[in-house]
Structures are given as structure tokens and as C-alpha cells.
mmCIF file of C-alpha atoms in Angstrom:
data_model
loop_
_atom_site.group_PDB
_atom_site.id
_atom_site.type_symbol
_atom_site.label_atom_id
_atom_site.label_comp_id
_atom_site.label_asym_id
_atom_site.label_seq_id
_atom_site.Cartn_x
_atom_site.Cartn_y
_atom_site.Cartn_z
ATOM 1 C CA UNK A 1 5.258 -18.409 -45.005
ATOM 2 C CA UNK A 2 2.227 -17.409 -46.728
ATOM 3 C CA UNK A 3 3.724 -17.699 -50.772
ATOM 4 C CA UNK A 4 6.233 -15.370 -49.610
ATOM 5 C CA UNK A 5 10.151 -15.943 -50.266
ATOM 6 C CA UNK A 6 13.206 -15.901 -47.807
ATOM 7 C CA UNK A 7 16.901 -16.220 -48.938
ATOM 8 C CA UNK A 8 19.073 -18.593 -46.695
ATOM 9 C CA UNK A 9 22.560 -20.352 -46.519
ATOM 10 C CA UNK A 10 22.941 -23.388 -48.591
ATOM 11 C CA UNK A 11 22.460 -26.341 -46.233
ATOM 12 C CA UNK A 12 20.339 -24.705 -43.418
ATOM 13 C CA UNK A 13 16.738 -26.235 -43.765
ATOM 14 C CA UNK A 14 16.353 -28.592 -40.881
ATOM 15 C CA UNK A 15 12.483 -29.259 -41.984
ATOM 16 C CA UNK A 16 9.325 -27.900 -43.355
ATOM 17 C CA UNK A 17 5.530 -28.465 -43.101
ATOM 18 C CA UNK A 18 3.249 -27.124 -46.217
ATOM 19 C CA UNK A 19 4.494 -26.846 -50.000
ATOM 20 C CA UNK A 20 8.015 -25.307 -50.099
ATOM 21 C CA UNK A 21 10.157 -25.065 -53.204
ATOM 22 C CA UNK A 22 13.949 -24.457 -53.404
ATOM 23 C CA UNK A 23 16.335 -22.675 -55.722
ATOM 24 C CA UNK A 24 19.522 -22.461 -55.543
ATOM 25 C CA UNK A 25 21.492 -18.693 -56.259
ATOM 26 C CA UNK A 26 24.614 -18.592 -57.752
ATOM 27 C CA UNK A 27 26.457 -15.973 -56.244
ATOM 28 C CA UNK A 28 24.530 -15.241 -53.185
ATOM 29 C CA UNK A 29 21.494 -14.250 -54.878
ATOM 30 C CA UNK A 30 22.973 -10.927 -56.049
ATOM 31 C CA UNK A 31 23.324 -11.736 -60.006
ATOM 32 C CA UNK A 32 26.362 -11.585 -61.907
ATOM 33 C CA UNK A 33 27.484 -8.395 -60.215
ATOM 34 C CA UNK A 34 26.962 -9.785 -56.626
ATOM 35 C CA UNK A 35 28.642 -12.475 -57.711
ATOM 36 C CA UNK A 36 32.055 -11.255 -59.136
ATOM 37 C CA UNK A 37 31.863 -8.939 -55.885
ATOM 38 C CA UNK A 38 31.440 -12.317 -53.972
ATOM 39 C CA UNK A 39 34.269 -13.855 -55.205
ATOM 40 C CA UNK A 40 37.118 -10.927 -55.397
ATOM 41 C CA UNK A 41 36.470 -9.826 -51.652
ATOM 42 C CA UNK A 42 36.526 -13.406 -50.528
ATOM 43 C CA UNK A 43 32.989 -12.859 -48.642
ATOM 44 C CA UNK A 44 31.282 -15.894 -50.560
ATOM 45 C CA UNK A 45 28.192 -17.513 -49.018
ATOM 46 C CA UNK A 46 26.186 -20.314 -50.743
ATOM 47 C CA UNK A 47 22.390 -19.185 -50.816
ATOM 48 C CA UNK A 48 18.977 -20.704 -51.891
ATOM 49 C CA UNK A 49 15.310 -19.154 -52.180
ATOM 50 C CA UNK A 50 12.828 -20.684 -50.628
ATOM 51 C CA UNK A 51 9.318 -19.947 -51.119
ATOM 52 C CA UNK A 52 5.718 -21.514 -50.165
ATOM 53 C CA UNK A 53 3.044 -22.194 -47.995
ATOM 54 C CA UNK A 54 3.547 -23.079 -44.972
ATOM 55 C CA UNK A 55 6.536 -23.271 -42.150
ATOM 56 C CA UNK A 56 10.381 -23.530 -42.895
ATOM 57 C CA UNK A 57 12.842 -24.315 -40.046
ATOM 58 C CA UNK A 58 16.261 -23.050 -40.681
ATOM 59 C CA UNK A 59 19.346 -23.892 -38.019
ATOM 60 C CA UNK A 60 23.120 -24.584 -38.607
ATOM 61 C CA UNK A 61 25.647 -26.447 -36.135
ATOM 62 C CA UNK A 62 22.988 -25.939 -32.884
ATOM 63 C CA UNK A 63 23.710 -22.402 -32.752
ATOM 64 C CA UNK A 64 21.331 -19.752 -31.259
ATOM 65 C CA UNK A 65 19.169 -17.780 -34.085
ATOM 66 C CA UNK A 66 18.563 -14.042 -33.115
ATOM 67 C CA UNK A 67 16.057 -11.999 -35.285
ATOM 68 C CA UNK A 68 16.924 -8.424 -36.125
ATOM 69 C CA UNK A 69 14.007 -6.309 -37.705
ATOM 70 C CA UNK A 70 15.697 -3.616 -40.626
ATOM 71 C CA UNK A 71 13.654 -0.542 -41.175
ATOM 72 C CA UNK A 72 15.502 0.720 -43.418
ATOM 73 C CA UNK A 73 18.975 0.855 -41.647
ATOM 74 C CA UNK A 74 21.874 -1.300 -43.035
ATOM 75 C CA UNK A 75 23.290 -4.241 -41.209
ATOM 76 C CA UNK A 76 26.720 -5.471 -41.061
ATOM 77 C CA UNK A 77 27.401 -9.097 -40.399
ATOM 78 C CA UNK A 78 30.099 -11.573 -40.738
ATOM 79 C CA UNK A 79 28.782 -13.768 -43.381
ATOM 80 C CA UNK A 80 28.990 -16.988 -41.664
ATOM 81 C CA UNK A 81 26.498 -15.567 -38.788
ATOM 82 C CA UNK A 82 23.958 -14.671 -40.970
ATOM 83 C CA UNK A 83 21.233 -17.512 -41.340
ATOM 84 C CA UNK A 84 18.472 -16.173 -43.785
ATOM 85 C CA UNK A 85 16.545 -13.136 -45.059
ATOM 86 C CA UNK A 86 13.667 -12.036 -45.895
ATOM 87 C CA UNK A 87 13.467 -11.782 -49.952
ATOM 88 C CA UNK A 88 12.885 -8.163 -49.506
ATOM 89 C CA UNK A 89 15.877 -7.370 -48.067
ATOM 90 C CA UNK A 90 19.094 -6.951 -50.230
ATOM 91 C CA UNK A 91 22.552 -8.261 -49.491
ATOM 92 C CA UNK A 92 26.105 -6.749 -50.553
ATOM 93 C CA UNK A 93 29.627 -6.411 -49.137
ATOM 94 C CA UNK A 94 31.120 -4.141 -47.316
ATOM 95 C CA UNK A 95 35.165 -3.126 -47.162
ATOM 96 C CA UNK A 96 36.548 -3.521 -43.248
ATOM 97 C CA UNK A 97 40.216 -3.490 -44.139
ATOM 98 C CA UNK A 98 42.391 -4.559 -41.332
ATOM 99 C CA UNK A 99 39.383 -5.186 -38.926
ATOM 100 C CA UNK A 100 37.741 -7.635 -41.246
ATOM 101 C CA UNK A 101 41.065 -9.659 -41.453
ATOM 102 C CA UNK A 102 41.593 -9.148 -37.836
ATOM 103 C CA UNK A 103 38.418 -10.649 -37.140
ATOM 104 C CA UNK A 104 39.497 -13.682 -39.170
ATOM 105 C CA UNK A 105 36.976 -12.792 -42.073
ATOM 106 C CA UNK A 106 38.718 -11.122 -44.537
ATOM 107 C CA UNK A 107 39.038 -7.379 -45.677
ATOM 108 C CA UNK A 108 35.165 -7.631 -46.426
ATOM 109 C CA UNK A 109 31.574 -8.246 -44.505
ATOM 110 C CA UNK A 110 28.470 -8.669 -45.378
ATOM 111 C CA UNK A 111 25.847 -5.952 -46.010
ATOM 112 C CA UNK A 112 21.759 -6.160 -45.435
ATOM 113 C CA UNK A 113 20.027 -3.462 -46.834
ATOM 114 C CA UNK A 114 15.790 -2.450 -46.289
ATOM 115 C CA UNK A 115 13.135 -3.372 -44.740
ATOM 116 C CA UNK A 116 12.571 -6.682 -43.162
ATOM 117 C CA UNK A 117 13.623 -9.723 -40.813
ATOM 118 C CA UNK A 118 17.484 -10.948 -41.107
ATOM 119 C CA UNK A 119 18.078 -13.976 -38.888
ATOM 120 C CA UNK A 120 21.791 -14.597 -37.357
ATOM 121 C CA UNK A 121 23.404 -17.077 -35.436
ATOM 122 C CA UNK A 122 25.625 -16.861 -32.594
ATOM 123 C CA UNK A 123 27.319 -19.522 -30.689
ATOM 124 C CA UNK A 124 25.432 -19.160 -27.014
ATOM 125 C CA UNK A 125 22.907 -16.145 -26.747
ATOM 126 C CA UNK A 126 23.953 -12.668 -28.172
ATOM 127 C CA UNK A 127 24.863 -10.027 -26.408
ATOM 128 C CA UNK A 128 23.469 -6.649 -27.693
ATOM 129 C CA UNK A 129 25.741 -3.567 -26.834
ATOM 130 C CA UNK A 130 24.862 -0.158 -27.157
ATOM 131 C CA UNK A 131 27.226 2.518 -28.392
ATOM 132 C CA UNK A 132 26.385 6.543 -27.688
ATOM 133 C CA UNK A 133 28.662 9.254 -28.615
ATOM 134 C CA UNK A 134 31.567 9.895 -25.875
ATOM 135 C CA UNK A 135 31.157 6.219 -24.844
ATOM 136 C CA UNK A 136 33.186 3.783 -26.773
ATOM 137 C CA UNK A 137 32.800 0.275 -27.230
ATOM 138 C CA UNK A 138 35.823 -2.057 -27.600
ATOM 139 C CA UNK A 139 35.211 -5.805 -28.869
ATOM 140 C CA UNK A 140 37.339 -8.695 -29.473
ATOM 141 C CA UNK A 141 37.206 -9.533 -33.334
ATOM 142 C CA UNK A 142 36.624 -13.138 -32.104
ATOM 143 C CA UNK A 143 33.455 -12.554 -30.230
ATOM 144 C CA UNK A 144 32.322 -9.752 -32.968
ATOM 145 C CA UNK A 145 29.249 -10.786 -34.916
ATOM 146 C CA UNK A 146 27.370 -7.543 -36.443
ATOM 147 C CA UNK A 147 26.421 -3.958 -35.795
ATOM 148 C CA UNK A 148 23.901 -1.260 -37.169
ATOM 149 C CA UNK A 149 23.375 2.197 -36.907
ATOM 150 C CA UNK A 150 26.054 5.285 -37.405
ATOM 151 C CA UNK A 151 29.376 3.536 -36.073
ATOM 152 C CA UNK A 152 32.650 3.917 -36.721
ATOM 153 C CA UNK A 153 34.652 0.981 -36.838
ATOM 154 C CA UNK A 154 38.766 0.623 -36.183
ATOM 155 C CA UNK A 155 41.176 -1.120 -34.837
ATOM 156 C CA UNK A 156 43.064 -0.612 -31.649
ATOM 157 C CA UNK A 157 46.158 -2.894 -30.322
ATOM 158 C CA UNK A 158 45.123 -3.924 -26.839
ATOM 159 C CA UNK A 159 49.460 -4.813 -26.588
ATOM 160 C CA UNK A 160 51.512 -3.021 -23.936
ATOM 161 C CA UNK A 161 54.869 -3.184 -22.253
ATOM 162 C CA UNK A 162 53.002 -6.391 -19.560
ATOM 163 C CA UNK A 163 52.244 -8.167 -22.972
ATOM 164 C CA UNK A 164 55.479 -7.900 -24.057
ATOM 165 C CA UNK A 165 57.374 -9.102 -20.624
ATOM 166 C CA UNK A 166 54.722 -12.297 -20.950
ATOM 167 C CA UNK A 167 52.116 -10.928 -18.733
ATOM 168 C CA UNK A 168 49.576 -9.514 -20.781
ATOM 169 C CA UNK A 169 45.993 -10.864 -20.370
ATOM 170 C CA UNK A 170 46.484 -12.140 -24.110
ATOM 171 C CA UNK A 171 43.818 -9.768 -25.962
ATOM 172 C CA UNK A 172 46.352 -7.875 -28.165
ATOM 173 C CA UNK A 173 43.763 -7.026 -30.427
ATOM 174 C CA UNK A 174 40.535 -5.349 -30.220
ATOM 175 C CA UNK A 175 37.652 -3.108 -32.338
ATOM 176 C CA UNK A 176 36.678 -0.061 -30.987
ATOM 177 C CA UNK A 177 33.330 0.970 -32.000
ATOM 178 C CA UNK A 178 32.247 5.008 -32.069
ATOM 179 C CA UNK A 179 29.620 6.892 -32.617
ATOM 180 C CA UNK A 180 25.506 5.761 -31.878
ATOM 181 C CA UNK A 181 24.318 1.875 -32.987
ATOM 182 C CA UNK A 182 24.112 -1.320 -31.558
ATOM 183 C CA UNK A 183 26.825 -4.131 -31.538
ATOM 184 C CA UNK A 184 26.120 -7.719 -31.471
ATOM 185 C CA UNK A 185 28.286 -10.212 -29.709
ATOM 186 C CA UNK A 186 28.573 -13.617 -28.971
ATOM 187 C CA UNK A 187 29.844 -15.475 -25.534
ATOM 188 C CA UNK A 188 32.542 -17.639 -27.730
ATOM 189 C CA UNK A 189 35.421 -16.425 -30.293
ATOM 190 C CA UNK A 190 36.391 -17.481 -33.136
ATOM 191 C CA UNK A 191 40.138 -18.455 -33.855
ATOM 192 C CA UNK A 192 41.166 -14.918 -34.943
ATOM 193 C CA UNK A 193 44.708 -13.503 -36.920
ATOM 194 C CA UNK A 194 44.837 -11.012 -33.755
ATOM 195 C CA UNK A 195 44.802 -13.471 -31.137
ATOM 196 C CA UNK A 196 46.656 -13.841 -28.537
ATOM 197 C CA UNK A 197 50.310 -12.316 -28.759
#
């Protein structure tokens, strides 16, 4: 950093070299607004501005850290996979309805907005899936970590007659991405409300 600022999650500075001051934001860094937002939807995250000279090192639990460049496009992310931001970037929620909660998240995600670098964290490397129009991309919530670009997002019961005779392969539900973007997964899932039936 070179007197510039990044926003990250409370907690995630593993070490620094240089001069590097720290703030914590109430709210997420969004004001008052962001922060009543933050707190009705349920999509709360803990952030602090750091700026300075010099190099900060940001981590959380030994998970992998992938860097997605916004040029203007909006990124969704589940809030506890994103790591920091660049200061010129500007976060938000989104409403996912039953996805979000089938995903284990809530009926909300988090938005990033501009131009910049957003770091997120997946648990092994991510997985970057492309969606085009006619082709269809179906995810399990658990594994879900973010998309961008022009998709469509619902949810689709992956439950048939084998699941309900007991020999189902377990995944009753999935998201089923349409439309043109890119989906980012991760080669773990979370404990998820529509796990295994």
C-alpha cells in the first residue's frame, strides 16, 4: 500500500511491514444507512480500514484468498467469503430470498460495487464456472461462494421419486444459474438448510 486504504473483516490482519493504521467501521463501513440495512437483513460483517505505507497481510482460518478485479460490474458474495476491498469499491446487500436461506446465509448477500480488487476466500482453490445463455449452471448452495455478470439466480429441488424411496444421491437442493457471468465455487460445503433430504 502506497497511503492508499482497503476495507477488511474485523480480525483478518495476520501482519504488516511499514506504517499501517486501523479503524474500526461500525456497520460495515456503509454509515448509518449501511448499517440499519446490515442489521435487518441479517448480512452483518465486522469491518476495519486500514491505510498506510507499506504491506498488509490479510488471511482467516487458512483458507485460500482469490482476487477478483471489478470494472465496474457488481459482485455478489456470501459475506463470510469476502476477505477485504479496496476503499474504492462500495459494499451493500442484496435480496436472494429462498436461495440465500437455502444456502445457509440468509434471505440477503453481499454486494461489491466499482472499480477495483475484492479479495475472497474459499475453503481449497475456487472453481470458476462459466454460464452462457442456453447452458445452465446448477450449484449446490453449500459449495456456492459468488457470481458476477447478467445471471439469473433460482432455486431448483434436485428431490425425485429415488430420493424419496431412500436412494437419492442426497443433493435435494440446488441453484440454477442463467443467463452470461461467472460463478465461483469452492471444493467444500457448508452445512446448508437444503441439505441432504
Amino acid at each position: 500500500m502506497t497511503g492508499d486504504t482497503v476495507k477488511a473483516r474485523n480480525g483478518t490482519m495476520v501482519a504488516y511491514t511499514g506504517q499501517m493504521g486501523f479503524k474500526k467501521l461500525s456497520g460495515g463501513g456503509d454509515g448509518l444507512r449501511g448499517m440499519v440495512t446490515r442489521r435487518l437483513t441479517g448480512e452483518q460483517m465486522e469491518v476495519m480500514e486500514v491505510k498506510g505505507q507499506g504491506t498488509c497481510y490479510f488471511a482467516d482460518k487458512a483458507t485460500e484468498v482469490n482476487l477478483v478485479r471489478l470494472n465496474g460490474e457488481t459482485l455478489y458474495v456470501e459475506a463470510e467469503n469476502l476477505l477485504c476491498t479496496e476503499a474504492t469499491l462500495h459494499t451493500g446487500t442484496s435480496f436472494t430470498g429462498l436461495n440465500g436461506m437455502a444456502s445457509g446465509n440468509g434471505l440477503f448477500t453481499t454486494k461489491v460495487e466499482g472499480h477495483g480488487w475484492a479479495a475472497l476466500t474459499s475453503k481449497g482453490p475456487a472453481i470458476i464456472l462459466r454460464v452462457s445463455q442456453g447452458m445452465p449452471l446448477r450449484v449446490d448452495p453449500g459449495a456456492y461462494i459468488a457470481h458476477t455478470g447478467n445471471l439469473n439466480r433460482a432455486l431448483k429441488s434436485g428431490a425425485g421419486w429415488t430420493t424419496l424411496i431412500g436412494e437419492g444421491g442426497g443433493e435435494a437442493m440446488q441453484v440454477e444459474f442463467t443467463g452470461e457471468g461467472l460463478v465461483y465455487v469452492q471444493p467444500s460445503e457448508r452445512m446448508t438448510f437444503g441439505g441432504d433430504v
